[in-house]
Structures are given as structure tokens and as C-alpha cells.
CSV table of C-alpha atoms in Angstrom, one decimal:
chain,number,residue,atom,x,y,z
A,18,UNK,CA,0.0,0.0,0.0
A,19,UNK,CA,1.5,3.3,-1.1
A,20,UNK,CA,1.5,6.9,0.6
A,21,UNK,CA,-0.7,9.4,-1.2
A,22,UNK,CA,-0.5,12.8,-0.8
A,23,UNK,CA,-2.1,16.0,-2.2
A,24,UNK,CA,-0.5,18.1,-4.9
A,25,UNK,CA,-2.8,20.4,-5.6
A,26,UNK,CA,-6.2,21.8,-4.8
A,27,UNK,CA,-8.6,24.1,-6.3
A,28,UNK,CA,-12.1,25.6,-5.3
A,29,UNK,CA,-14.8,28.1,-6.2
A,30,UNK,CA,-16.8,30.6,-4.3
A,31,UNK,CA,-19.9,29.0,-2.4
A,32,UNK,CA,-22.6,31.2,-4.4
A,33,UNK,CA,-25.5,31.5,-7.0
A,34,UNK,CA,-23.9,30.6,-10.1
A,35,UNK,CA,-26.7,31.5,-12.3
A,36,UNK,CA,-24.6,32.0,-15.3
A,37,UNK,CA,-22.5,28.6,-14.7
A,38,UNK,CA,-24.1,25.2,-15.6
A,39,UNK,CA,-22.8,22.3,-13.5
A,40,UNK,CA,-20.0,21.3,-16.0
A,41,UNK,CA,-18.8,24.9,-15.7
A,42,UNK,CA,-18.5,24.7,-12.1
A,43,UNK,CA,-17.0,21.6,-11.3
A,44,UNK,CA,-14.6,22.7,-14.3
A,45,UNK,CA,-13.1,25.8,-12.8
A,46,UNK,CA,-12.4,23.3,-9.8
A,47,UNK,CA,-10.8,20.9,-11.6
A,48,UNK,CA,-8.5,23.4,-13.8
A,49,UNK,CA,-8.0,25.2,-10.6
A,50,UNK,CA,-6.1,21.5,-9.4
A,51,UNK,CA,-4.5,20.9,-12.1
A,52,UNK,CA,-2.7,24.2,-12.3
A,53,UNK,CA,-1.4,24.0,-8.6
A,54,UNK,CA,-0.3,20.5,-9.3
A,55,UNK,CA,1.3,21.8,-12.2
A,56,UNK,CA,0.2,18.7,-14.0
A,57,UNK,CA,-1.8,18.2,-16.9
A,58,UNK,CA,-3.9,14.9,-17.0
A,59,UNK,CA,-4.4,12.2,-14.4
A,60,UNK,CA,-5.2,8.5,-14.2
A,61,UNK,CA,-9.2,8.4,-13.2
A,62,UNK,CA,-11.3,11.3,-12.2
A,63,UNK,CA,-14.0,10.7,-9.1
A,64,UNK,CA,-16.8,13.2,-9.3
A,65,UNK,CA,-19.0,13.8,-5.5
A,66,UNK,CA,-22.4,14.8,-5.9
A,67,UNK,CA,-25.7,13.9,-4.5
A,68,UNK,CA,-28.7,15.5,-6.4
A,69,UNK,CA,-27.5,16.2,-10.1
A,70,UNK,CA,-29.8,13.9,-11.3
A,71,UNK,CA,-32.7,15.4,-9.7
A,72,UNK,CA,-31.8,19.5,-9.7
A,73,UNK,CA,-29.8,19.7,-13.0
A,74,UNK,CA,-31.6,16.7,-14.8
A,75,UNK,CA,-28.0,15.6,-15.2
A,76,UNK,CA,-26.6,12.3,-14.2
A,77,UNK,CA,-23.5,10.4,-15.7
A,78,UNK,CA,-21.3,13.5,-14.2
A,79,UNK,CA,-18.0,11.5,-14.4
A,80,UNK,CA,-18.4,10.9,-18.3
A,81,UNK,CA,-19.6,14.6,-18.2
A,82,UNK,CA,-16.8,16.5,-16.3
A,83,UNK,CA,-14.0,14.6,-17.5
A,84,UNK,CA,-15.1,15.8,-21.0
A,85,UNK,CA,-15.6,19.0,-20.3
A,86,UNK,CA,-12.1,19.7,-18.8
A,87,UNK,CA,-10.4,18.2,-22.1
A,88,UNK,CA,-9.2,14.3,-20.4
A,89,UNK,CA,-12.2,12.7,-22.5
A,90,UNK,CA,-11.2,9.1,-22.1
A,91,UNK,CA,-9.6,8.6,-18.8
A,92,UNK,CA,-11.3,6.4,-16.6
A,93,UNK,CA,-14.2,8.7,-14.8
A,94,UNK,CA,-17.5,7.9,-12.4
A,95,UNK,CA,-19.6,9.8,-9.7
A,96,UNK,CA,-19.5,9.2,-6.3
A,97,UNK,CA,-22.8,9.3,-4.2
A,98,UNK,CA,-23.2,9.2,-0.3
A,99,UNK,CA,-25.7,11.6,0.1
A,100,UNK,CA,-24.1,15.0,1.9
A,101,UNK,CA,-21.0,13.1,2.5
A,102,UNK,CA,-20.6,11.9,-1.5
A,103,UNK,CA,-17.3,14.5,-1.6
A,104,UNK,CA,-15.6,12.3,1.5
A,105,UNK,CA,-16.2,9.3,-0.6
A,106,UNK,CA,-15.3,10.3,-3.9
A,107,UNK,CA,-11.8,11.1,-2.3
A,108,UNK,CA,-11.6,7.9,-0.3
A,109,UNK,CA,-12.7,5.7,-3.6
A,110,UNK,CA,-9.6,7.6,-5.1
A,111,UNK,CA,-7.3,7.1,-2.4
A,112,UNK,CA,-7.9,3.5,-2.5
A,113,UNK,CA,-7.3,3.5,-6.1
A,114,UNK,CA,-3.8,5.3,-6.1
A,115,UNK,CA,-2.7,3.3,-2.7
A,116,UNK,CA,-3.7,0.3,-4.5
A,117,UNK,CA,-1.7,1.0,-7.1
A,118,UNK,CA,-4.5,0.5,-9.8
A,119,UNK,CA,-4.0,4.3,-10.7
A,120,UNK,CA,-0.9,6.3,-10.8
A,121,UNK,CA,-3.1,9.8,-10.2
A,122,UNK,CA,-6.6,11.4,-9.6
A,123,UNK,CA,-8.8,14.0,-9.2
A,124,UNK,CA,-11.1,14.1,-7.3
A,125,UNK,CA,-14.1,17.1,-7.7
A,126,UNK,CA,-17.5,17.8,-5.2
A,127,UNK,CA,-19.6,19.7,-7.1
A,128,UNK,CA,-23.4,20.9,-6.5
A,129,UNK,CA,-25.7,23.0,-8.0
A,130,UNK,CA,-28.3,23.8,-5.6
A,131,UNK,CA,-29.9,27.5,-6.6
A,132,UNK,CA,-31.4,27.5,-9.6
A,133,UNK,CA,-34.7,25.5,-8.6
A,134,UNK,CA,-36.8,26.7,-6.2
A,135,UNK,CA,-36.3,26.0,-2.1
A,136,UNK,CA,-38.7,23.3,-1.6
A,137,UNK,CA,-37.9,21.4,-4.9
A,138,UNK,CA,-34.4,21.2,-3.1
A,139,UNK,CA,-35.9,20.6,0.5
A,140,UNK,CA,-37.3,17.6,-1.0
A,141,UNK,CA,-34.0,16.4,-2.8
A,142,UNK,CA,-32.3,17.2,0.5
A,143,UNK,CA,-34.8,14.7,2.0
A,144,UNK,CA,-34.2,11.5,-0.4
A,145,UNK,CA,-31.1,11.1,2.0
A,146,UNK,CA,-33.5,10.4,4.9
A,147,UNK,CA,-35.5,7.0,5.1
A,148,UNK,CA,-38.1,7.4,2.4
A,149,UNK,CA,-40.7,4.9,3.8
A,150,UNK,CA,-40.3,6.1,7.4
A,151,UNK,CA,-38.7,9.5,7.6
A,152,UNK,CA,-39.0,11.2,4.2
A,153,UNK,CA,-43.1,9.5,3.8
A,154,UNK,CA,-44.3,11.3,7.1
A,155,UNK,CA,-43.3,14.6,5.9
A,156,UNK,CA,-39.6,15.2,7.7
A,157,UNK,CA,-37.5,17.5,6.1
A,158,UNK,CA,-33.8,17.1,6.6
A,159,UNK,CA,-33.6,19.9,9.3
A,160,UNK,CA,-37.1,18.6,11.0
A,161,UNK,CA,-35.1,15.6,11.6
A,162,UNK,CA,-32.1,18.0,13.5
A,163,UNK,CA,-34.3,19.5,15.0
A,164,UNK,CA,-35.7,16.1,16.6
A,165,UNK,CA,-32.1,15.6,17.2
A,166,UNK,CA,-31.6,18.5,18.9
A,167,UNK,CA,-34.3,18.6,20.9
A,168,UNK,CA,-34.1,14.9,22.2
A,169,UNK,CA,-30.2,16.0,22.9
A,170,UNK,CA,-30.9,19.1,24.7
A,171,UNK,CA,-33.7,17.3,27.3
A,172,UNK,CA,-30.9,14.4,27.9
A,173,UNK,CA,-27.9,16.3,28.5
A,174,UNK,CA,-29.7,19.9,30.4
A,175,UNK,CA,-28.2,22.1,27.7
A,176,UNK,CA,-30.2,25.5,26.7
A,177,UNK,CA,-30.9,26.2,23.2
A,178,UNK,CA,-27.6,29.3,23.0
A,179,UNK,CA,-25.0,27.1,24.8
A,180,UNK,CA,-24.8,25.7,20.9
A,181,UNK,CA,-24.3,29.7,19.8
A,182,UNK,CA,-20.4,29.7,19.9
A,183,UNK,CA,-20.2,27.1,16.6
A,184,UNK,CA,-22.3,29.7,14.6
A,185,UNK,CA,-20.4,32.8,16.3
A,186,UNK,CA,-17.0,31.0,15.4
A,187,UNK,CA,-17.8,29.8,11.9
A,188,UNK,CA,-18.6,33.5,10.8
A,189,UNK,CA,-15.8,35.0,12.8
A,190,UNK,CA,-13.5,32.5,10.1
A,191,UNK,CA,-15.4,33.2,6.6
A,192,UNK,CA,-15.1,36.8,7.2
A,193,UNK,CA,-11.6,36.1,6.0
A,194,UNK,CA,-12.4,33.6,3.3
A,195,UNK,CA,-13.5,35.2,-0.1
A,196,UNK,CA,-14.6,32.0,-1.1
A,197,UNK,CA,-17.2,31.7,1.6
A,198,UNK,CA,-21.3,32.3,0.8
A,199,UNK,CA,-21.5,34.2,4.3
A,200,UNK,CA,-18.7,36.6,4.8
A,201,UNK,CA,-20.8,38.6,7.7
A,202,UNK,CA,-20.1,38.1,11.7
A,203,UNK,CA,-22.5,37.4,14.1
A,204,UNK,CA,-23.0,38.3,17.8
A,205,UNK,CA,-24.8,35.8,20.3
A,206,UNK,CA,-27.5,38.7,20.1
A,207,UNK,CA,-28.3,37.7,16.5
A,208,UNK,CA,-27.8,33.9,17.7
A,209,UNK,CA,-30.6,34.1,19.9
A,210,UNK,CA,-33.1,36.7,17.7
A,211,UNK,CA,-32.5,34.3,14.5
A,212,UNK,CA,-35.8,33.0,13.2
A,213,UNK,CA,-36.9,29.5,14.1
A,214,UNK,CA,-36.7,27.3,11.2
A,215,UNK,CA,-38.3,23.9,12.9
A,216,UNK,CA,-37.6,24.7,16.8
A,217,UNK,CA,-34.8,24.2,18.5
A,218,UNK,CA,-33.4,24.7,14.8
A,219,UNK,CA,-33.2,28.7,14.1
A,220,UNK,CA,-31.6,30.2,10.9
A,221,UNK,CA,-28.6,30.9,12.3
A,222,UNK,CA,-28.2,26.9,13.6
A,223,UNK,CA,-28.2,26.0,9.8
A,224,UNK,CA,-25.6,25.9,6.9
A,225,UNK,CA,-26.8,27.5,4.2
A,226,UNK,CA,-27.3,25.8,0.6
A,227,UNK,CA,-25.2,27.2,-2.7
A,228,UNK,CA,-23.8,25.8,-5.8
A,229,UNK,CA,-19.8,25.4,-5.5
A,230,UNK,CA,-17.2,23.0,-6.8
A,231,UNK,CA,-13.6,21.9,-4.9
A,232,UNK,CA,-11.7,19.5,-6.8
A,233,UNK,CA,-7.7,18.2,-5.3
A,234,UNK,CA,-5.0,16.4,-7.0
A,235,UNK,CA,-3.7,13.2,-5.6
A,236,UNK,CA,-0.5,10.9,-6.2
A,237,UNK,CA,1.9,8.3,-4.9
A,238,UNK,CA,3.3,10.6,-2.4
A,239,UNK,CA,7.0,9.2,-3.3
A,240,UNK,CA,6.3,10.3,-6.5
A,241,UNK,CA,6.0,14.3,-5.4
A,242,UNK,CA,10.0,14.5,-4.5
A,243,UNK,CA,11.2,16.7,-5.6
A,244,UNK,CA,8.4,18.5,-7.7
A,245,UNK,CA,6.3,19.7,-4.0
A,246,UNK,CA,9.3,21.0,-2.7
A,247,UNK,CA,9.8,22.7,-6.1
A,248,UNK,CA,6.8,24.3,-6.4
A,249,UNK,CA,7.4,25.8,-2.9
A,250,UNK,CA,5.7,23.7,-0.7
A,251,UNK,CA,5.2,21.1,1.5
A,252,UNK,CA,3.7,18.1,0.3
A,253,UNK,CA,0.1,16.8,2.3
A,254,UNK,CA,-0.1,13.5,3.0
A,255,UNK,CA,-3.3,11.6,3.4
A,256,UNK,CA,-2.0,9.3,6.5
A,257,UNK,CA,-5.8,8.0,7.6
A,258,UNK,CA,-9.1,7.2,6.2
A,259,UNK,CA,-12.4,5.4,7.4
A,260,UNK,CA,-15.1,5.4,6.5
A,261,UNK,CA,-18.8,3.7,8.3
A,262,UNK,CA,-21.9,3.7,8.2
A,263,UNK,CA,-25.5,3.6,10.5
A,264,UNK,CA,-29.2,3.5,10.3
A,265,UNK,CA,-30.8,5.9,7.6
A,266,UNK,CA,-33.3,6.4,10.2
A,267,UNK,CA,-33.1,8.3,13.1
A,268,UNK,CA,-35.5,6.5,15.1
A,269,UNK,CA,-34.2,3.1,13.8
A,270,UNK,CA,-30.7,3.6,16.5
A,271,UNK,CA,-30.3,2.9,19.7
A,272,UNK,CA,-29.2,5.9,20.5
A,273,UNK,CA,-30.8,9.1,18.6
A,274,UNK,CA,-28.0,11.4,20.1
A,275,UNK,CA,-24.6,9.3,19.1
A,276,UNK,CA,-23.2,8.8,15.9
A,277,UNK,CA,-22.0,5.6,15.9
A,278,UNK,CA,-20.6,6.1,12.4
A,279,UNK,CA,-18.5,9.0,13.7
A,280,UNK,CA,-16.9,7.1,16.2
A,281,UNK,CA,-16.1,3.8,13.9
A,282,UNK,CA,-14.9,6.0,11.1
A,283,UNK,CA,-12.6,8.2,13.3
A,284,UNK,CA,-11.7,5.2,14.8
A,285,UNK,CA,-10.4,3.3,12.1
A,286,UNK,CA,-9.3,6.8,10.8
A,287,UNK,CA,-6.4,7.4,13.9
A,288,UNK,CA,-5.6,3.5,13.4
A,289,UNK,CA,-4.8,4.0,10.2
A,290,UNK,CA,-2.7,7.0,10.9
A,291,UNK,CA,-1.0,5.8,14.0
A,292,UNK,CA,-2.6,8.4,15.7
A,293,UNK,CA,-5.2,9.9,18.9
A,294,UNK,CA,-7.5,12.5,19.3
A,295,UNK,CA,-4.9,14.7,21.0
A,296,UNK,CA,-2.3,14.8,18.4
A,297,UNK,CA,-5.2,16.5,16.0
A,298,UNK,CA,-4.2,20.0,15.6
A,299,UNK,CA,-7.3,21.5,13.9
A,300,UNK,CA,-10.7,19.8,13.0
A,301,UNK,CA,-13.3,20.7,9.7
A,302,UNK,CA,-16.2,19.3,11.4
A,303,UNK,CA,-19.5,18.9,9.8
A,304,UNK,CA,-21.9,21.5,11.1
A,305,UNK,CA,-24.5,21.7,9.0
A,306,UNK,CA,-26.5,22.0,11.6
A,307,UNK,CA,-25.4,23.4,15.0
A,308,UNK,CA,-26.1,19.8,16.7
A,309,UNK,CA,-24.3,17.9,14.2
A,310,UNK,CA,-21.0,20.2,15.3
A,311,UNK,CA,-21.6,18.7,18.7
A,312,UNK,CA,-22.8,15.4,17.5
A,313,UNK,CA,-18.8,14.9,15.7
A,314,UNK,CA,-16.8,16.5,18.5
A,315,UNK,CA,-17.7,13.9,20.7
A,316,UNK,CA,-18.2,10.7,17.7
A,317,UNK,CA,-14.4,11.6,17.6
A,318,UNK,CA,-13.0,12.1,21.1
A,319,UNK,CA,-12.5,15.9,21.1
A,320,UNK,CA,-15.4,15.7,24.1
A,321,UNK,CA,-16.9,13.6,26.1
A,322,UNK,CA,-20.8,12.3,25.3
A,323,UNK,CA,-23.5,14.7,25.9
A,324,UNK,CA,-20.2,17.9,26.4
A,325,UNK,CA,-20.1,18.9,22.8
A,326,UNK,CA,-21.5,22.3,23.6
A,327,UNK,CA,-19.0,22.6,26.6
A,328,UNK,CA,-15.7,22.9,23.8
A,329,UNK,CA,-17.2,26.2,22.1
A,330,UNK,CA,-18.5,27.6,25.4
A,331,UNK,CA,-14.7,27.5,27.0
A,332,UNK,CA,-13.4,29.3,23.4
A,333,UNK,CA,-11.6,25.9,22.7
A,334,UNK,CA,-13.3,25.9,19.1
A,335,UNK,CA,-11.6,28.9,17.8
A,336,UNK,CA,-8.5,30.0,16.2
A,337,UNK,CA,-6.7,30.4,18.9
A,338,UNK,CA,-8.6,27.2,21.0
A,339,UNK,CA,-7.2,24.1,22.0
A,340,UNK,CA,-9.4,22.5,18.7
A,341,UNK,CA,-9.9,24.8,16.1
A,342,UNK,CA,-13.1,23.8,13.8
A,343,UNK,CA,-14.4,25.5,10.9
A,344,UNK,CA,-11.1,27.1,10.4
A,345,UNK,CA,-12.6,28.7,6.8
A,346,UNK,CA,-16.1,29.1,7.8
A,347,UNK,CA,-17.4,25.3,8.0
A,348,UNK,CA,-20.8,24.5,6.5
A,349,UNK,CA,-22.4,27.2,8.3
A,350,UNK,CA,-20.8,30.2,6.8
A,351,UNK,CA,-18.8,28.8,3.8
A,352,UNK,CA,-22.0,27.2,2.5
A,353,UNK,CA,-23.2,23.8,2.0
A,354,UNK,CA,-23.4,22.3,-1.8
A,355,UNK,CA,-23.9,19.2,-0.5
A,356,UNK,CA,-21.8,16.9,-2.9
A,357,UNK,CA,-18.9,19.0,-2.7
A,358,UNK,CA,-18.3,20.0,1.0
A,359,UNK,CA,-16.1,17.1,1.8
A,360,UNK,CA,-14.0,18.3,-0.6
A,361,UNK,CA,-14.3,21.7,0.2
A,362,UNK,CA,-13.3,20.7,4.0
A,363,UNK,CA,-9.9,18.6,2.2
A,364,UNK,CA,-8.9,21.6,0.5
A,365,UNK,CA,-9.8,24.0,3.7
A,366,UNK,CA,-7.1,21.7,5.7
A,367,UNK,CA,-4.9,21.5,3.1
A,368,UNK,CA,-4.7,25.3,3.0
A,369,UNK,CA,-3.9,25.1,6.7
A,370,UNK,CA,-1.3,22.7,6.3
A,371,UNK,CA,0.4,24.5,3.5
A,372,UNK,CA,0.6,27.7,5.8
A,373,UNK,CA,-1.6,29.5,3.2
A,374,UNK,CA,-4.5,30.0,5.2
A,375,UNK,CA,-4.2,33.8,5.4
A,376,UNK,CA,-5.3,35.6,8.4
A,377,UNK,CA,-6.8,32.4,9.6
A,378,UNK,CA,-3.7,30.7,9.5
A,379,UNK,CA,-3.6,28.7,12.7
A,380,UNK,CA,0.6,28.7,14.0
A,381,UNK,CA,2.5,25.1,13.8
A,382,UNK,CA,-0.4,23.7,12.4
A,383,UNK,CA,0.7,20.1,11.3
A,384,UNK,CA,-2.3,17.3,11.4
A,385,UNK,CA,-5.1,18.1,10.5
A,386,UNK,CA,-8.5,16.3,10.4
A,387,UNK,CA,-12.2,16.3,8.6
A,388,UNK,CA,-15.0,14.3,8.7
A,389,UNK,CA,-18.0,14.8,6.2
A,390,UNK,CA,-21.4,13.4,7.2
A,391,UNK,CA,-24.0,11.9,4.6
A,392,UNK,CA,-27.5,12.0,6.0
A,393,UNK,CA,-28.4,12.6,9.6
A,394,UNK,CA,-25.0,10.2,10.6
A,395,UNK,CA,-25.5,7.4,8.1
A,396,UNK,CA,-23.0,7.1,6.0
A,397,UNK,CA,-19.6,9.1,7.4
A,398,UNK,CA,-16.1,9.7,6.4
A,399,UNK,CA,-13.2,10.6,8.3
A,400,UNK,CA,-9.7,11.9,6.8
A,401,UNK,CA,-6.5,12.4,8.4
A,402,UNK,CA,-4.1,14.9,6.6
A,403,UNK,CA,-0.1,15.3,8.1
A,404,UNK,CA,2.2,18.3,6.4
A,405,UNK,CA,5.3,16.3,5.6
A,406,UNK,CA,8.6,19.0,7.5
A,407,UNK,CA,11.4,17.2,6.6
């Protein structure tokens, strides 16, 4: 099994690309790669997305993208695992190149999210719920948070702004990233005036939606020497990956307020990389909703169960914390086109552990990790990224 590591990276801006079809976008993401690579082609090309098929009318996205960007006949296929299909696409890579099967890839998350209207993509959000059981009843996606939340809340004696520090902190960051959808910060005064959106869920618990692409380049890591170093930087190795999966249904676990698949995925994650929850240096957790923050601290050992909330109230969460999370804005501030924010988190750590993070660089930042969650904890992937020093 080889080393794989992460030449380049590219991304757009979280918006409403009105003038960009979805070719265009994961396009610009995928050119973006290649030119920080400073390579031209690539073995096989893994496309993340979850809802081409029903928002763009557009499935077969592999054939599609690798097409577009001019590598027509290179080995290409889409990746789907609902809000976590980005995580996937780039471990279905990984195994490829550490396999040996392929000698490069891209991998590119890519949705398009703005163009229908919001409860066309409410309901696409929701095919990544249980359909008989969930989805038939009439749950949306953040009804089913909100159940979450609530049950978590009554079990644990936390009040509804304890959970106001991961939205406070996530804005605080994407002030400073232009590619992020919102670049405004927030007080705990507009916290707790947001509107309620499906109570305890208010506007400001939620990530909002946008079309975006991020796309990353990865090879043999012993094949980067001495081209990383030439280009000027370190190269980022991908030293742990897991991946696991639980119940589609809430209600279907036997516990509503763990996710088991965070814990088994981080799990095999650190094993992988040789590694524990205190050598992580920075996390890109999954908040898409405020509770799922919480809900992945604790899957992967940053708190204890039921203290999630306790990590942002003591300022741990932030730049300058003990666990840095969200370091570009996370889901919540950034934006959240679904198939492409595992990607987006990827190339937000790789940033960190290039030292090109900008204002939000965090100092001696050398492991980072992400984990990008696909339904309400069903299907979730954990990655482990190390900036090689020597």
C-alpha cells in the first residue's frame, strides 16, 4: 500500500452561479487542481455529488466532467453518499492510487443547488432520509435535526444558546475567506433573535445551501520528490481514512444522540494514521447544523458524550482554542453544496497545512483532520491529513 499525498487543490466561491451550468462549475475546480499541481492529466477522475440527477436533470457527471475539462477518455465515475458523497469520492480515489490501480486522480465535489426553487431542493435534501419512514411522514432534513436537537438538549440539560459559539465561530472565520457564501459576523444577540426554522433549529443553527465546486489532485506521495518541494511547498499527506456507516433512520438507532458512524470511522481513521484524538491539531467538522458540530466532537474524542457544547463555550473551538473547527467558515458560513463540501473541507485543511490560510492561518499547524457526514450520521467519512517538515 502506497503513501498518497495531495499536490494540488482548487475551489470556487460558495454562491448563485446563475450563469454557470454544473459542467462549468466543477470545471473551474478541476482546472484550478491541475494548475497548482502543475500537472496536466491524471489517471481516473471521481466526481462527488448527490442531487445532479434530480436538480440539474443531469446524471453520468464523471463521463460529463472529464469531458468537459479536455481528459475525455480517462477512466471517470460519480461518487454518491448523500451530503458526504465529496468524502467518498476522495476515499474511492485514495484507494485506487494506494492500490496501485491508478498512478493519479482528481477528485471534484460539485453541486448545484440555486437555480430550482427551495422546496424542490428541500425535497431532494430529504431522499437522503429513510423514504418509507422518515421522508413519507413529511420530515425535512432539518425537521429531523431539530428532533435531534431537541431529544439531545432534554438528555444532556443544555439550553438552546450554549450551541451559539459554533455559529459565532464559523462567521468569525469566513469573514476572511472570499470563497465563503456568508462573509458577515454574528453576535450571540443575533444567535438568539434568528428565526426558528423547525424549533430548537433557528436560521442561524443551519448551513446554508449554494452551488460550488472543490476538486484536489492526488499521487503516490514518493512520487511528489522533488516536484512539491519545487513548487514551494510542503507536500500533504493523506496518513488515515475510514469510513462507516449507521441506520438511515433516526429513530431506527439505539441511541438518537450518538453517531455511531463517527466514532467507527474516526476510529479506524487514527488507526490508520497511527494516531489519537490529541495529536489532531485542527478539525473541519461537519456542522451543517449546529447539533451535528456537537454530535462529531464527541463521535471523535475531542469531548466527552453529551459535552459537545462545553468545547465552544470555553473558546476551545476557535482560532486560537485548544481544537480549532471550521477554520474557513465550516458549513455554516462557507455554504453547503452538499456533494462538494467534503472536498471543500480537504482543501480547507490543506490550506492550513500549506501555511496559506491567510489571516486564519492557525501557527504550527501540522495534522489536520475532517470528517464529512452523509444524511443525519448514516453514512460518514473521516480523513486524516499530516504536512510532511522534513
Amino acid at each position: 500500500m502506497r503513501e498518497v499525498a495531495i499536490l494540488g487543490i482548487g475551489q470556487t466561491p460558495v454562491a448563485e452561479h446563475w450563469d454557470k451550468s454544473i459542467r462549468e462549475i466543477a470545471g473551474e475546480a478541476v482546472f484550478a487542481a491541475l494548475k497548482d499541481a502543475k500537472r496536466d492529466t491524471a489517471s481516473g477522475l471521481f466526481v462527488g455529488n448527490m442531487m445532479s440527477g434530480i436538480l440539474s436533470k443531469q446524471e453520468n457527471l464523471g463521463a460529463l466532467v472529464a469531458d468537459w475539462v479536455g481528459l475525455r477518455g480517462i477512466e471517470a465515475i460519480k461518487v454518491e453518499a448523500a451530503c458526504g458523497s465529496g468524502a467518498a469520492a476522495l476515499r474511492a480515489a485514495l484507494m485506487a492510487v494506494n492500490s496501485g490501480m491508478m498512478e493519479s486522480a482528481i477528485v471534484v465535489g460539485v453541486e448545484k443547488m440555486t437555480e430550482t426553487a427551495t422546496a424542490e431542493a428541500t425535497a431532494a435534501l430529504a431522499t437522503a432520509a429513510d423514504a418509507d419512514y422518515e421522508a413519507a411522514e413529511g420530515l425535512s432534513f432539518v425537521a429531523i435535526n431539530a428532533l435531534v436537537m431537541r431529544r439531545y438538549m432534554y438528555e444532556h440539560g443544555w439550553k438552546h444558546s450554549d450551541f451559539a459559539p459554533f455559529s459565532i465561530n464559523a462567521h468569525a472565520n469566513a469573514v476572511n475567506n472570499p470563497n465563503a457564501r456568508l462573509r458577515e459576523p454574528i453576535t450571540e444577540q443575533d444567535y438568539q433573535k434568528a428565526r426558528m426554522v423547525a424549533d430548537p433549529i433557528n436560521l442561524l443553527d443551519a448551513s446554508p445551501m449554494g452551488d460550488g465546486a472543490a476538486a484536489v489532485y492526488i499521487a503516490p506521495a514518493d512520487s511528489l520528490y522533488p516536484a512539491a518541494w519545487y513548487n514551494g511547498r510542503p507536500p500533504v499527506r493523506i496518513v488515515g481514512s475510514g469510513s462507516a456507516t449507521d441506520t438511515i433512520a433516526v429513530h431506527d438507532r439505539h441511541e438518537p444522540t450518538w453517531l455511531a458512524a463517527s466514532y467507527e470511522s474516526a476510529k479506524r481513521a487514527y488507526k490508520q494514521a497511527g494516531l489519537t484524538p490529541a495529536d489532531i491539531d485542527f478539525f473541519e467538522v461537519h456542522d451543517a447544523f449546529s447539533i451535528m458540530a456537537a454530535l462529531s466532537l464527541e463521535g471523535c474524542g475531542f469531548a466527552e458524550r453529551g459535552q459537545g457544547p462545553r468545547l465552544g463555550l470555553d473558546g476551545d473551538i476557535y482560532l486560537n482554542g485548544r481544537l480549532p473547527i471550521a477554520t474557513m467558515g465550516g458549513l455554516k458560513a462557507r455554504g453547503h453544496p452538499v456533494g462538494a463540501t467534503g472536498v471543500y473541507q480537504i482543501v480547507e485543511a490543506v490550506l492550513q497545512l500549506r501555511g496559506e490560510a491567510g489571516i486564519n492561518q492557525i501557527n504550527g499547524a501540522e495534522i489536520g483532520m475532517t470528517q464529512n457526514i452523509g444524511g443525519s450520521g448514516s453514512s460518514i467519512i473521516t480523513h486524516i491529513l499530516k504536512a510532511q517538515k522534513d
